[in-house]
Each structure stands twice: as C-alpha cells, then as structure tokens.
Coordinates of C-alpha atoms and ligand atoms in Angstrom, one line a residue:
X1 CA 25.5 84.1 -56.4
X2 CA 23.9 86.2 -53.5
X3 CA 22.6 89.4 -53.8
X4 CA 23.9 92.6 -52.2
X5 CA 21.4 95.2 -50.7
X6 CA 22.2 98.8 -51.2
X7 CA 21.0 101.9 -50.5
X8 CA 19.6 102.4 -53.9
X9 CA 18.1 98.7 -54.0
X10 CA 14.1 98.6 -54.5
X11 CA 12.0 96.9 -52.9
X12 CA 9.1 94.7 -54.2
X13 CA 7.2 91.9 -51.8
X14 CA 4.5 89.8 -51.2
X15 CA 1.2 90.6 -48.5
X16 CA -1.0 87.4 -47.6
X17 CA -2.1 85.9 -44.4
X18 CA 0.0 82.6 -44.2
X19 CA 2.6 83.0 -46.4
X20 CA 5.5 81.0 -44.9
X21 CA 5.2 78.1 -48.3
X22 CA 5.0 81.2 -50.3
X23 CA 7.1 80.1 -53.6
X24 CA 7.1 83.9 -54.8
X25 CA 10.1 85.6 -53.0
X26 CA 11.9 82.4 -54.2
X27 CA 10.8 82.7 -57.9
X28 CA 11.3 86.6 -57.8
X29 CA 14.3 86.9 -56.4
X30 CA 16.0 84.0 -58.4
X31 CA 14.8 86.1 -61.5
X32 CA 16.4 89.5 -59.6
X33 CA 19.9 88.0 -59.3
X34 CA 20.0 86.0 -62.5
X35 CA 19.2 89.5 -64.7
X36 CA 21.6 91.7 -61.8
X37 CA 18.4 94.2 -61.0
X38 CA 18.5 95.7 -58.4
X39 CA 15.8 94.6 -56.6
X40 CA 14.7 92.7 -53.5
X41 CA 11.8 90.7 -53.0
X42 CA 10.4 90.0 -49.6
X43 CA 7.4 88.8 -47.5
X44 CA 4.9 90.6 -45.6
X45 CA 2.6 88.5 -43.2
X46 CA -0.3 90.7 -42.3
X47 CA -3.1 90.5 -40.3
X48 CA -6.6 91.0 -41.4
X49 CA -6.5 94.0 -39.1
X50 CA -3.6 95.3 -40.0
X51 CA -4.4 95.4 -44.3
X52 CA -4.9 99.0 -45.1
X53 CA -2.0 100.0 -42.2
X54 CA 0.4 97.9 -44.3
X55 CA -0.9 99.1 -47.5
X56 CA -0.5 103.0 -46.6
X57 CA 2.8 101.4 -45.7
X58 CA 3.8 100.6 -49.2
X59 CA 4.0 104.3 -49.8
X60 CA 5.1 105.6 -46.7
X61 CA 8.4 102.7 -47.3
X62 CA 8.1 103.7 -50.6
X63 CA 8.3 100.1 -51.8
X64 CA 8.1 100.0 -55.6
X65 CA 5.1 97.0 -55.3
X66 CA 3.7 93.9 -54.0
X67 CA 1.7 90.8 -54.8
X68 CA -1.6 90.7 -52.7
X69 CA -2.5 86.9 -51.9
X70 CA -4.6 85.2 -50.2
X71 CA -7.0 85.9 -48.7
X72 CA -6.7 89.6 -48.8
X73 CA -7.3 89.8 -53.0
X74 CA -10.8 91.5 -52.4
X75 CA -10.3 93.6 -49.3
X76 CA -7.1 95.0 -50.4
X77 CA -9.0 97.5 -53.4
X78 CA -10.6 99.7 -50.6
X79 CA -6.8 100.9 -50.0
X80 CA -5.8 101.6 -53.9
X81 CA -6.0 105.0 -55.4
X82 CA -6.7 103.1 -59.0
X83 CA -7.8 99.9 -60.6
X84 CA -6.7 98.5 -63.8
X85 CA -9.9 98.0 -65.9
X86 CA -10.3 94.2 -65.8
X87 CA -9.1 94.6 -62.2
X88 CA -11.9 96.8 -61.3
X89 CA -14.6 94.3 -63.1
X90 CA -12.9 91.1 -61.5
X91 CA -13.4 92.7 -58.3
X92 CA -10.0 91.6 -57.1
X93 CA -6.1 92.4 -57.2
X94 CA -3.1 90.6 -57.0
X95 CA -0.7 93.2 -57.7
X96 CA -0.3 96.7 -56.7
X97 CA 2.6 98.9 -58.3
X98 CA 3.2 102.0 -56.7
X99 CA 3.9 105.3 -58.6
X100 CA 5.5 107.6 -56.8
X101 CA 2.9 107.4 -54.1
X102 CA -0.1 106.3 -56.1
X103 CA -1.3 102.9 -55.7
X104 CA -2.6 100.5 -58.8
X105 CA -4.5 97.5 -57.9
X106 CA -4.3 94.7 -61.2
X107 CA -5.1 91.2 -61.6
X108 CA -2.4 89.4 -63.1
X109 CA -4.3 86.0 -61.9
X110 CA -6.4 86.1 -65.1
X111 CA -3.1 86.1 -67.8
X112 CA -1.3 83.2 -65.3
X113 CA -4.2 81.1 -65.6
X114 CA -4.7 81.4 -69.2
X115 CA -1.3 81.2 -70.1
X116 CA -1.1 78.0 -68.2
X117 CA -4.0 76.6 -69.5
X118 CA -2.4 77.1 -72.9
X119 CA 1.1 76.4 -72.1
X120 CA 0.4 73.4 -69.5
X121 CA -2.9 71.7 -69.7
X122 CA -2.6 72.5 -74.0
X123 CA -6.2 73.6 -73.3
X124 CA -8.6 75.4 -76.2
X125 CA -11.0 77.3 -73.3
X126 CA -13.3 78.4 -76.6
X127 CA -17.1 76.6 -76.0
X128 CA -16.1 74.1 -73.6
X129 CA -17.9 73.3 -70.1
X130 CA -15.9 74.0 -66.9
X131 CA -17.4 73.7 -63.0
X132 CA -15.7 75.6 -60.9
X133 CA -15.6 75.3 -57.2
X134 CA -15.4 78.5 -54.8
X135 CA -16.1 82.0 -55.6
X136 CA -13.3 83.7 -53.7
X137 CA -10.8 86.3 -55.2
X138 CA -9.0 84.0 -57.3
X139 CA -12.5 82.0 -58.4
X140 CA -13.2 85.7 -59.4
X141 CA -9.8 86.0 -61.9
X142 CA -10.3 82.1 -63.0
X143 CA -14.1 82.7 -64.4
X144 CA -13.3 86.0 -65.5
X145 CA -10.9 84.6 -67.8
X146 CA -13.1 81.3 -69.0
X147 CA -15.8 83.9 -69.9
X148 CA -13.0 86.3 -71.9
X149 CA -12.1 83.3 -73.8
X150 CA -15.6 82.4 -74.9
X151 CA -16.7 79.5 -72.2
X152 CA -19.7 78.1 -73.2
X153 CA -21.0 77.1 -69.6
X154 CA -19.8 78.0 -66.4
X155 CA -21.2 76.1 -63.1
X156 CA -19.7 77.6 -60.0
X157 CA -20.2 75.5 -56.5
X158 CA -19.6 77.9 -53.2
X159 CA -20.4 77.4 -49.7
X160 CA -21.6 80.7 -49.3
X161 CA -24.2 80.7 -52.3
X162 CA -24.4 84.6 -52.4
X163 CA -20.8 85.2 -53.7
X164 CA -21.4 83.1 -56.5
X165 CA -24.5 85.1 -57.1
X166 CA -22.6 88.4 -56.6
X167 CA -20.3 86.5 -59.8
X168 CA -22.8 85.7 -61.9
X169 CA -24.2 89.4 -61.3
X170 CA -21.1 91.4 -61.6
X171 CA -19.9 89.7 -65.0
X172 CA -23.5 88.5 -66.8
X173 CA -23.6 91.4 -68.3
X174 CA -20.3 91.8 -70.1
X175 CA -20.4 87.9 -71.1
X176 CA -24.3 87.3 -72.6
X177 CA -23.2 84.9 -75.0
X178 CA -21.9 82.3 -71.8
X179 CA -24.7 80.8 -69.7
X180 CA -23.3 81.1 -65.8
X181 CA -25.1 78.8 -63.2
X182 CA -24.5 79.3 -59.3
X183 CA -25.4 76.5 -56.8
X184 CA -24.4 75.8 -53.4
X185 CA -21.6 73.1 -52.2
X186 CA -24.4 71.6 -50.6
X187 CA -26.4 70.5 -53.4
X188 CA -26.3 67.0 -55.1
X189 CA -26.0 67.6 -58.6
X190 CA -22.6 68.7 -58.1
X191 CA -21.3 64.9 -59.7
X192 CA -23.6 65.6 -63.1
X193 CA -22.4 69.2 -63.8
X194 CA -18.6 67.1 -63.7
X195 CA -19.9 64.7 -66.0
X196 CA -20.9 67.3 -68.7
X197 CA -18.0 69.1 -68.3
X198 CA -14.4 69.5 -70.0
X199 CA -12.2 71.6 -67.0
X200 CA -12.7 71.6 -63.4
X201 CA -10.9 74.0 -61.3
X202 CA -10.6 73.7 -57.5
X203 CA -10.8 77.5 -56.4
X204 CA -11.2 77.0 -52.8
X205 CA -8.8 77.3 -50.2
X206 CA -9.5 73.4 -49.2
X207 CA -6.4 70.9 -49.3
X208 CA -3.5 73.2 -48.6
X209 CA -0.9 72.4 -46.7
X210 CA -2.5 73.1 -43.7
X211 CA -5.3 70.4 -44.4
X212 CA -3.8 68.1 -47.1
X213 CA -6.0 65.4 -45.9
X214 CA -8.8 67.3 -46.7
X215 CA -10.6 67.7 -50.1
X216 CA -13.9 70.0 -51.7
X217 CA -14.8 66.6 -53.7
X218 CA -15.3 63.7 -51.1
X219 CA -16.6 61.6 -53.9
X220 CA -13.7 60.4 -55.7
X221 CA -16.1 59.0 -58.5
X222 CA -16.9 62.6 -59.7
X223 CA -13.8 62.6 -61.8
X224 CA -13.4 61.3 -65.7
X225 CA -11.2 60.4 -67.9
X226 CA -12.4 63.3 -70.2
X227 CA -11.8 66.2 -67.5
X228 CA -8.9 68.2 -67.4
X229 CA -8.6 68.6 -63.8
X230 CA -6.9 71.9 -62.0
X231 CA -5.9 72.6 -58.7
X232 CA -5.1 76.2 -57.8
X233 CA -3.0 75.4 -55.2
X234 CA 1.0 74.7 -55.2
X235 CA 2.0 73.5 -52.0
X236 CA 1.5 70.4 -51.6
X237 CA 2.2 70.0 -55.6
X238 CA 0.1 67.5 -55.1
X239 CA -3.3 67.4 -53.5
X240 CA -6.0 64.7 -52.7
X241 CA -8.2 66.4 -55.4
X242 CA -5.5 66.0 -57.6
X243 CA -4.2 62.9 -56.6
X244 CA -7.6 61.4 -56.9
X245 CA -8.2 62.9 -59.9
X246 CA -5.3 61.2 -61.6
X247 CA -6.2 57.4 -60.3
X248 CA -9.8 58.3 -62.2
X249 CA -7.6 58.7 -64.9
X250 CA -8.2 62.5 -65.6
X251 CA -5.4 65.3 -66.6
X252 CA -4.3 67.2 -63.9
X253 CA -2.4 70.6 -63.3
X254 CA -1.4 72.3 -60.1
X255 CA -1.3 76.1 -59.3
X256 CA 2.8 76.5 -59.9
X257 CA 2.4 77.3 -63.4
X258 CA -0.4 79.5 -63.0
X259 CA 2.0 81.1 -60.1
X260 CA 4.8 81.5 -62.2
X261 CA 2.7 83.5 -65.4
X262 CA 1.2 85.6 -63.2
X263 CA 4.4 86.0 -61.3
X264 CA 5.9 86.8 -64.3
X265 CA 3.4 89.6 -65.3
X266 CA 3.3 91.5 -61.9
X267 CA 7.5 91.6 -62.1
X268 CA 7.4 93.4 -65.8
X269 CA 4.7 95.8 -64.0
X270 CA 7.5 96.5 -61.5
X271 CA 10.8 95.6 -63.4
X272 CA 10.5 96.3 -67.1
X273 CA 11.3 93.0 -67.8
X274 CA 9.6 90.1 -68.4
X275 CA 11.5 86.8 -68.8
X276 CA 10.2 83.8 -70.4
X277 CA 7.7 81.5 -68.2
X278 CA 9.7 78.3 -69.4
X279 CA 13.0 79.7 -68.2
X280 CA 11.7 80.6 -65.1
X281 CA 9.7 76.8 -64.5
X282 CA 13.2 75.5 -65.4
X283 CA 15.2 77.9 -62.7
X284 CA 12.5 76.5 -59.9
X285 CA 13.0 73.0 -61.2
X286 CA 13.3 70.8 -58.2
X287 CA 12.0 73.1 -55.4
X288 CA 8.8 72.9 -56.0
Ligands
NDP1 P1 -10.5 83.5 -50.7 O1 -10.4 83.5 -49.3 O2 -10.9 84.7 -51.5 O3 -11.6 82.3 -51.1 C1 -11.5 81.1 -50.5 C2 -12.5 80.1 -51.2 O4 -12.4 78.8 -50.5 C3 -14.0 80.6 -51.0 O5 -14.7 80.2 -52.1 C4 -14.4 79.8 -49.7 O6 -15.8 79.6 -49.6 C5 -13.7 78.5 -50.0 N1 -13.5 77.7 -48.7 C6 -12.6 77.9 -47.8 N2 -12.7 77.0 -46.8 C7 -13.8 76.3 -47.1 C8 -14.5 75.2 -46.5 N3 -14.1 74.7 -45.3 N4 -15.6 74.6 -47.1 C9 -16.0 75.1 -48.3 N5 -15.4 76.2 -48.9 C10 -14.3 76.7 -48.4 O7 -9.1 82.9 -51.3 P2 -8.5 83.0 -52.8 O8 -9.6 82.9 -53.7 O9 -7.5 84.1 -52.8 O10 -7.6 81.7 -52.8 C11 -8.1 80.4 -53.0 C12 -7.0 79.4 -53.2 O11 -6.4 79.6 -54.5 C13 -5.9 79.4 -52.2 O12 -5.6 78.0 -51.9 C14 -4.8 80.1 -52.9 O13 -3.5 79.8 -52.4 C15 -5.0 79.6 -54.3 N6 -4.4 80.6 -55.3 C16 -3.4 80.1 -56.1 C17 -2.9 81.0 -57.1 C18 -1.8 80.5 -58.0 O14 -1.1 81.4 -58.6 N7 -1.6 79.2 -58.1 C19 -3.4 82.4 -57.3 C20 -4.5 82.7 -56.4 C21 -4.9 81.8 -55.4 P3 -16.8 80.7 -48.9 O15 -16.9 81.8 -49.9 O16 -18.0 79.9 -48.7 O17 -16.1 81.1 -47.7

C-alpha cells in the first residue's frame, strides 16, 4: 500500500551524519501505513556545521520530531529548549519532539537497550559484569541503563580516556552501589576484564559498513563461551566482532533490536501509539 502525502500530513524524520543504511524511515514508515496515520518519516543528512541551523529548522518546518543519530547525540542538546530527566543525566538525546515550537531532547536509547537485553539476549542485567567499549553518546545510554538495573561492575575501554572519565564522573554519584572503572583502548588488560565478565557491548563506531573489515577487539581469543556478546551496530547484521564472537562460541546480538525498542518509544512520543516490538521485528523480517 503506499502512502499519500497531504497537506495535513506530519512530518517526523531522522538527523545523523551518514545515514544512507539508516533502517529507521523504513521501520517508521512501515508502522505509519500499516496503522493509516498520517504521518511521514524522512531523512535528514546534516553536516556537523549545519546541526543547530537544521534543528531551529525543526520548528521553523514545524516538523512534529526527529531521531538524533550518530554522531550528533551529544551536540544536539545545546539546540533544545528542555531535557527529559534521564536525558539531561545521560548527557545525550536521540529524540526530540517538538511542541508547538518547544523542543524536548530524550533518550529513548536506554529503554531499546534494555528491552532488548530482556527480550533478545533473555539477559538478567541485576549484579552481573559487563565491559564496555567506547564512551560516545550511545556508550552514554548503554551504561546508564546497566547502572539503572543494578550492574555490579562496569569497565568502560575508550580511545580518548577523558570521556570515560567525564562517565564515570557524571553518573558515580547517582549509582554508589556499582563500582565503574575507566581505562584506555590502549591498555593490556583489556582480555582479563572480558574474562571476568558476563556482557560485552561494542559501543564504538568501529566495524560499520564503512569498515566491515575492521574490528575494536583484534584479538579474537578475548571472547568466551560465558559472554553474551553485543554489537550496537545493524548494518552489516553481522560484524567481525560479532562474527568472531560467535566461532568463540559466545551469544551474540546486533543493534536491530535495540533499534527497533527505541524506535518504537520515540514514535509513541510523536504518534500516541506504540505497537508491539515483536510485530514490528516481524514487519522488517527479511530486510534487515
Ligand atoms: P559517537 O560518535 O558519540 O561515539 C563513537 C565512539 O566510537 C567513541 O567512543 C569513539 O572513541 C569510538 N571510535 C570511533 N572510531 C574509533 C577508532 N578508530 N578507534 C577507537 N575508537 C573509535 O557515536 P555514537 O555513540 O552515537 O554511536 C556509536 C555506534 O553505535 C555507531 O555505530 C551507531 O550506529 C551505533 N548505535 C546504534 C544504535 C541502535 O539502536 N542499534 C543506537 C545508537 C548508536 P573516541 O571517544 O576516542 O573518539
């Protein structure tokens, strides 16, 4: 069925750098015609340069909202009138939703990566171990969540040593009872913090489809059989982490589910209406 565009039709989209394998106008708009809203969603490539033009743009178009991806999750809060609470303490946004002219920044990241932790990887986050590597804007969402849901111990592995740190300070203080340690990608005992652990999350940018050849863990003996092992990226569905994750005989999971929960959440903040994250795996069931 295709959609028609009206006069009247609202407009919801995407902002991110490279967003040409973006799954999300796919997912959103299959879930537009399927409930007959009308809606539209579409995507917005922006420069760096060009951020806070196209954000004062969402109000000036009067666009009803958009996703904020990579690697703009950060620097797009400078442009918001408001923050949603655990949005303001992540430090990062993923969706904005725009109220007749005022602009809310929220993280939906941290309820898509729960909900396919729980859904997905079947996953009890309560006193386990996880090492996560990167300490981007969605590093920020993934640890904030671990740390909600009672992590025990979080190492977090980042080439530039002072975000982690900036982490580890921003949320210390509303999580005392989980012990956060910081180190740089450089150092060595990287392969014993995987050893002791029960979840590791790649975080970084590194191995998308840009450089599938490419992964943050060169040594493919870093990975057991007891790890589940997560890869926030979709596209490819699956990477060389993942892929060498799986011959070390460890559980994986990709970033599509996590995609489609928080996908999910950001269209009820627009919509009203949330459909169910299995109907909406099973409408993008062979595309990605
Ligand atoms: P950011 O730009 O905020 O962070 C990128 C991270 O990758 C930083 O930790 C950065 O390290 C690290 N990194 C990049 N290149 C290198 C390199 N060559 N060597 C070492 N580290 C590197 O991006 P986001 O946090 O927004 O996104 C990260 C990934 O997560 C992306 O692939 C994105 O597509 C994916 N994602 C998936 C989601 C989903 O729903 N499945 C949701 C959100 C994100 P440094 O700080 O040192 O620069």
């Amino acid at each position: 069925m295709k959609k028609e565009i009206s006069g009247k039709t609202k407009i919801i989209g995407l902002i991110g750098e490279n967003i040409e394998n973006s799954l999300s106008p796919f997912i959103h708009n299959q879930i537009i015609i399927k409930y007959s809203l009308d809606f539209c969603y579409l995507p917005f490539q922006v420069a760096e340069t060009d951020l806070g033009e196209a954000i004062q743009g969402i109000r000036a178009l009067n666009i009803r909202g958009v996703n904020i991806t990579f690697p703009y999750k950060k620097k797009a809060i400078e442009f918001l009138d408001e923050l949603e609470e655990s949005a303001r303490r992540i430090g990062a946004v993923n969706t904005i939703v725009n109220n007749e002219g005022n602009l809310t920044g929220y993280n939906t990241d941290v309820i898509g990566f729960k909900k396919s932790l729980q859904y997905n990887g079947k996953f009890v986050i309560k006193e386990k171990n996880a090492v996560i590597l990167g300490a981007g804007g969605a590093a920020r969402g993934v640890i904030y969540t671990l740390l909600e849901e009672g992590i025990e111990e979080i190492s977090i592995f980042n080439r530039a040593l002072e975000k982690a740190e900036r982490i580890k300070q921003d949320f210390s203080p509303f999580f005392p009872q989980s012990s956060i340690n910081i180190f740089s990608f450089k150092q060595d005992n990287i392969k014993d913090k995987i050893k002791e652990a029960n979840l590791l999350v790649n975080a970084t940018s590194i191995g998308m489809a840009s450089q599938i050849d490419n992964t943050p863990l060169p040594d493919e003996n870093s990975f057991h059989p007891n790890l589940l092992v997560y890869d926030l990226i979709y596209h490819p569905a699956k990477t060389l982490f993942l892929k060498q994750a799986e011959r070390a005989g460890a559980k994986i999971i990709n970033g599509l589910p996590m995609l489609v929960y928080q996908g999910i959440e950001s269209f009820y903040l627009w919509t009203g209406l949330k459909p169910e994250g299995k109907e909406v795996l099973e409408m993008i069931k062979g595309i990605a």
